[in-house]
Coordinates of C-alpha atoms in Angstrom, one line a residue:
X1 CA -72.0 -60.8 2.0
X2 CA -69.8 -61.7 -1.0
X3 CA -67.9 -58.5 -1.1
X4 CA -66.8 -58.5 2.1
X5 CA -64.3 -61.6 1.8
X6 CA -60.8 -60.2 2.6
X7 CA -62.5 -57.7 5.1
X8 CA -61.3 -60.0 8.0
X9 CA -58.0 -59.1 7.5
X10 CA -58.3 -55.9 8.6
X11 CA -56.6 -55.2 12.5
X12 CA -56.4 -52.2 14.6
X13 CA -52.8 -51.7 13.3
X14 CA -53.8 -51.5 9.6
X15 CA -56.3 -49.0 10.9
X16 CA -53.5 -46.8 12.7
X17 CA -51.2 -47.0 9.5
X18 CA -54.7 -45.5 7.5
X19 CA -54.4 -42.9 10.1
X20 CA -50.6 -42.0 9.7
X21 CA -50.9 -42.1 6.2
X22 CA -53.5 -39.5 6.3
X23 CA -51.3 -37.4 8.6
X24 CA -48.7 -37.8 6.3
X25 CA -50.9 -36.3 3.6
X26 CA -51.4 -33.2 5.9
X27 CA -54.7 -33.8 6.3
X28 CA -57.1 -32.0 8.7
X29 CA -58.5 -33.2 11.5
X30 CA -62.0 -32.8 10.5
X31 CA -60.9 -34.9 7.2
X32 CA -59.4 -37.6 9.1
X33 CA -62.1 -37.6 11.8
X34 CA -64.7 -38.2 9.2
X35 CA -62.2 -40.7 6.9
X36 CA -62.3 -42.5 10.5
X37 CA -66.0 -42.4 11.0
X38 CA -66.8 -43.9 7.6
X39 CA -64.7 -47.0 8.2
X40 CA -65.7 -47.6 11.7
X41 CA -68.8 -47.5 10.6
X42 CA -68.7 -49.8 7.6
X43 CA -66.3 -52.4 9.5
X44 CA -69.7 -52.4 12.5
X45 CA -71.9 -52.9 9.5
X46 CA -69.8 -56.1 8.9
X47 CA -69.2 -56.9 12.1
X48 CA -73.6 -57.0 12.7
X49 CA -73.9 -59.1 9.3
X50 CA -71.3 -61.4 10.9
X51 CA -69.1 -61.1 7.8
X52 CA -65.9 -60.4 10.3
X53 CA -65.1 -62.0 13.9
X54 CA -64.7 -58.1 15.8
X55 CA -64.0 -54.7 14.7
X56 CA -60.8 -53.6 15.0
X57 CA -61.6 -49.9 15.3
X58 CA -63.2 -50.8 18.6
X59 CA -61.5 -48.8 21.6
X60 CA -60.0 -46.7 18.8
X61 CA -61.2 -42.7 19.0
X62 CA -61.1 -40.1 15.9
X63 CA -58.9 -37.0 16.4
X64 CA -60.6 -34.6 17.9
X65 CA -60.8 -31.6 15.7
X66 CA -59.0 -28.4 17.5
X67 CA -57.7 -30.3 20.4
X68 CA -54.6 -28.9 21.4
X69 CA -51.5 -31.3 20.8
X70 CA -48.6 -32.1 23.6
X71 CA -45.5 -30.7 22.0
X72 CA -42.6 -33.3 22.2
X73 CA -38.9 -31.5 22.7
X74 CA -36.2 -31.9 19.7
X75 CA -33.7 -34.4 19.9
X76 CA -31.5 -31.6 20.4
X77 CA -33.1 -30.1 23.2
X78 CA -33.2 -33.5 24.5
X79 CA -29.6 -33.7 24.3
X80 CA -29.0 -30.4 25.8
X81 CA -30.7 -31.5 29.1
X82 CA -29.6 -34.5 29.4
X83 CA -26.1 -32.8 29.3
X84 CA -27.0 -30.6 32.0
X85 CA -26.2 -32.4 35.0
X86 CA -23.0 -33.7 34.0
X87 CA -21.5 -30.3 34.5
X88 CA -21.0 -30.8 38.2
X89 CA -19.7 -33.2 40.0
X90 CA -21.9 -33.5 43.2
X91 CA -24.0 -36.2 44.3
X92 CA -27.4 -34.8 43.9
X93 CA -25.7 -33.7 40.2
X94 CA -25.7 -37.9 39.8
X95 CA -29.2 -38.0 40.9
X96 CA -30.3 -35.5 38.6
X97 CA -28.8 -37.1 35.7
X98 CA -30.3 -40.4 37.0
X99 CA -33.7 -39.2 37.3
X100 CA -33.6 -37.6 33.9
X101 CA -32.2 -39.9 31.6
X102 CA -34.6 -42.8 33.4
X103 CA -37.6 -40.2 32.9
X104 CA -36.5 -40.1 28.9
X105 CA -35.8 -43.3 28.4
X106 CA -39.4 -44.9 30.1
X107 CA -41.8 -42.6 30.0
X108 CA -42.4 -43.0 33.9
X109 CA -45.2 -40.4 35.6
X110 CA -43.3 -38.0 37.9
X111 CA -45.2 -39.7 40.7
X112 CA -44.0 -43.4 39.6
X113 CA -40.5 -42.1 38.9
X114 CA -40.5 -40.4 42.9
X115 CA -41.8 -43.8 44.4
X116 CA -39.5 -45.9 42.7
X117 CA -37.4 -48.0 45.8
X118 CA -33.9 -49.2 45.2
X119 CA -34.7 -52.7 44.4
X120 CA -37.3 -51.7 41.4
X121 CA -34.5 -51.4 39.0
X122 CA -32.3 -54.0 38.0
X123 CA -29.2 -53.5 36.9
X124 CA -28.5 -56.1 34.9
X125 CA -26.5 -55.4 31.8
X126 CA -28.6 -58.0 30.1
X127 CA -31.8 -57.4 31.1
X128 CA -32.0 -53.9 32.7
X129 CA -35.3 -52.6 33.8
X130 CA -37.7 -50.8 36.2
X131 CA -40.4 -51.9 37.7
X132 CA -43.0 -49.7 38.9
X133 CA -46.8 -49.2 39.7
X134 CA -49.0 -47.2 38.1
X135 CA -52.7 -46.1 37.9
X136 CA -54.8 -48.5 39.2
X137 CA -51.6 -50.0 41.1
X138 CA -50.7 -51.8 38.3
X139 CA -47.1 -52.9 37.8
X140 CA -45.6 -53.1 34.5
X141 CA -41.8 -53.5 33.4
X142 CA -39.9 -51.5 31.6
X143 CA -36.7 -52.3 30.1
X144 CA -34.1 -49.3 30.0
X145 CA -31.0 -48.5 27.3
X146 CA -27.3 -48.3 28.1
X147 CA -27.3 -44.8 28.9
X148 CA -29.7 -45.0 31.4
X149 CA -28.7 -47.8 33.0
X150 CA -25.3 -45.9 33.2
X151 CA -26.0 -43.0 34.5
X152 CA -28.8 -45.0 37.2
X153 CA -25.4 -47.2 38.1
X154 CA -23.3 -44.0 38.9
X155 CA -25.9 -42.8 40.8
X156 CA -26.2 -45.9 43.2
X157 CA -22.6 -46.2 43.5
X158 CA -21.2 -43.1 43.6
X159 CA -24.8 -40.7 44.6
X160 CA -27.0 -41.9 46.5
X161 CA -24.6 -43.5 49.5
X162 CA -23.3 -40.1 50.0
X163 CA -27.2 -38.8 50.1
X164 CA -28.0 -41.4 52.3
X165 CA -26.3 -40.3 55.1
X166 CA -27.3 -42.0 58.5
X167 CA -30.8 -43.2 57.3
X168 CA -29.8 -46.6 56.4
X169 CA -33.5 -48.1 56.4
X170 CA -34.2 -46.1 53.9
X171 CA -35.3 -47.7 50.4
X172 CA -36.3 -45.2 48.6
X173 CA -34.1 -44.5 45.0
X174 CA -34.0 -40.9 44.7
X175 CA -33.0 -39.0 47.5
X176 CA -33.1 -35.3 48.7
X177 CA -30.1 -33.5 50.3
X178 CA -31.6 -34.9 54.0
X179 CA -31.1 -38.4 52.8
X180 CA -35.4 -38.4 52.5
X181 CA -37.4 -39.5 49.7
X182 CA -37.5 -36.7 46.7
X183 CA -40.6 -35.3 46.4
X184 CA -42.5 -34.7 42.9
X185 CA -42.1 -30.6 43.8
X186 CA -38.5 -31.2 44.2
X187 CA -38.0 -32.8 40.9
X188 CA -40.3 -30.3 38.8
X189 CA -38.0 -27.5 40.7
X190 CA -34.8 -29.3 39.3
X191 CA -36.2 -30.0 35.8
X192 CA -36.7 -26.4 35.7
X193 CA -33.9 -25.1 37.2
X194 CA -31.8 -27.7 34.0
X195 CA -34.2 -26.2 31.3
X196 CA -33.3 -23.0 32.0
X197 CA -29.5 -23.5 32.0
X198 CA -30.0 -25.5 28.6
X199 CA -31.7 -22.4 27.4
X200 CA -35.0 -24.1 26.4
X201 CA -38.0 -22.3 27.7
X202 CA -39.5 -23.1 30.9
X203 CA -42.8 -23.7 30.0
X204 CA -42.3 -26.3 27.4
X205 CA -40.3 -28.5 29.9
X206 CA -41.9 -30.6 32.8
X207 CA -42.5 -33.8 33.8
X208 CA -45.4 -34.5 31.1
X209 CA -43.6 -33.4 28.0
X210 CA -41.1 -35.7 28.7
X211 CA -43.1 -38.7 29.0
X212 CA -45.2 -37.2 25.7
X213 CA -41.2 -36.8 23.8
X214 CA -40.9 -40.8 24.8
X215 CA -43.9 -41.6 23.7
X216 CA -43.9 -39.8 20.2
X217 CA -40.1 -40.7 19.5
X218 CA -40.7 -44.6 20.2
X219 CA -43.2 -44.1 17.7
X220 CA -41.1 -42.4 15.1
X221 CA -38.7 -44.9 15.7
X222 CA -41.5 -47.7 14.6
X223 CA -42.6 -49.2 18.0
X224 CA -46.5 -50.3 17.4
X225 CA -48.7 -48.3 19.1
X226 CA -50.1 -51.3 21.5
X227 CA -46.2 -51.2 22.7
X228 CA -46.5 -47.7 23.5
X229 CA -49.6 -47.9 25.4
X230 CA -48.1 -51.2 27.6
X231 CA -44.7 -48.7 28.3
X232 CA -46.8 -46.1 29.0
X233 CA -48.7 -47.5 31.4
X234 CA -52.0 -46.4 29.6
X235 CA -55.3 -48.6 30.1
X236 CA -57.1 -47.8 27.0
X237 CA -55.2 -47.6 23.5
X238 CA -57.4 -44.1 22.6
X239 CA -55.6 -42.6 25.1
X240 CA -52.2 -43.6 23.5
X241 CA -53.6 -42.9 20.4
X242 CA -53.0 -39.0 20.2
X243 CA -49.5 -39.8 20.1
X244 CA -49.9 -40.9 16.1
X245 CA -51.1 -37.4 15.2
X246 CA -47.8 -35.8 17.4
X247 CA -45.6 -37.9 16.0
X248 CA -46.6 -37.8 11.7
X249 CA -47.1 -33.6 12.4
X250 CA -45.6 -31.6 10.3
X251 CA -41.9 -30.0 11.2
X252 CA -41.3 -33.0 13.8
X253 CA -38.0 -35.3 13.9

């Protein structure tokens, strides 16, 4: 097929910037859901005539028109929370401000953050990362900023010996008060209890939006999608996708 030459060239990521343009035209979702179908469909047409190797929309999904969006917090309310702990000086205030600016800065699950063990985390100022498992016990690495590593340093120094108490065998990062593992309820309470004295409203803070608020600045800051969805821990790229239409909408960072 003679017109197709230059077809090949097409990849999934050329496809996602067609998406965010759209989005950036303030498009519907029904417009780019259709926009979506015709290419898809044109680019399997090629693919079946053998013009091009693969289709590079393939694993890719169309918004779905009316689904409701996650809705990432502002940098500023970000910044608020994040201050939060650092108004106390107590061990479990160390924690707290571990656990959060880990959560913000890798986009762990409130389950993988709560399993984490002391030796996931390296501390090294040259390569600092977790390591954790996810779904389908799957490990992945994640590096971490300064900050982070930081405030995950004070913690293990200055935190978590104090927590530990007389329960030397035990490996877990993030204590509770009776030097025991914290549980997922114990960290939603605390998130809560630090949204509320950052004034932000309740129900717009918990675990999930914060991994969404990683996910959709990373993007605004020009990560590819593909190393969002690795970070993220996600085993299909659709699933990362949504995060394009959150991050281009209208009124965000």
């Amino acid at each position: 097929m003679d017109n197709a030459a230059g077809w090949e060239c097409v990849s999934q990521d050329t496809i996602l910037s067609f998406i965010v343009e759209l989005r950036n035209k303030l498009c519907a979702d029904a417009t780019v859901s259709r926009k979506f179908s015709a290419v898809r469909s044109f680019l399997q047409f090629l693919h079946t005539e053998g013009d091009i190797p693969l289709n590079p929309t393939e694993g890719l999904e169309p918004p779905r028109v009316g689904k409701s969006l996650p809705k990432p917090l502002t940098v500023q309310q970000m910044d608020d929370l994040l201050e939060q702990p650092a108004k106390r000086a107590t061990p479990e205030a160390l924690r707290d401000g571990a656990m959060l600016e880990l959560t913000c800065a890798t986009g762990l699950r409130i389950s993988e953050l709560v399993s984490l063990d002391v030796d996931k985390v390296s501390l090294d100022s040259h390569n600092p990362y977790v390591r954790c498992i996810g779904k389908g016990s799957k490990e992945r690495l994640i590096p971490i900023h300064a900050r982070a590593l930081q405030a995950v340093a004070a913690y293990i120094d200055g935190g978590r010996p104090r927590l530990l108490k007389v329960r030397r065998s035990n490996t877990a990062l993030f204590l509770n008060r009776r030097g025991d593992r914290l549980t997922r309820q114990g960290f939603w309470l605390l998130l809560k209890q630090y949204a509320r004295a950052a004034h932000i409203d309740e129900e717009q803070v918990s675990a999930r939006i914060l991994r969404h608020s990683f996910a959709t600045n990373m993007l605004r800051g020009g990560a590819p999608l593909p190393t969002v969805q690795e970070r993220l821990g996600h085993a299909q790229l659709s699933t990362t996708q949504i995060y394009t239409q959150v991050a281009t909408a209208k009124g965000g960072r």
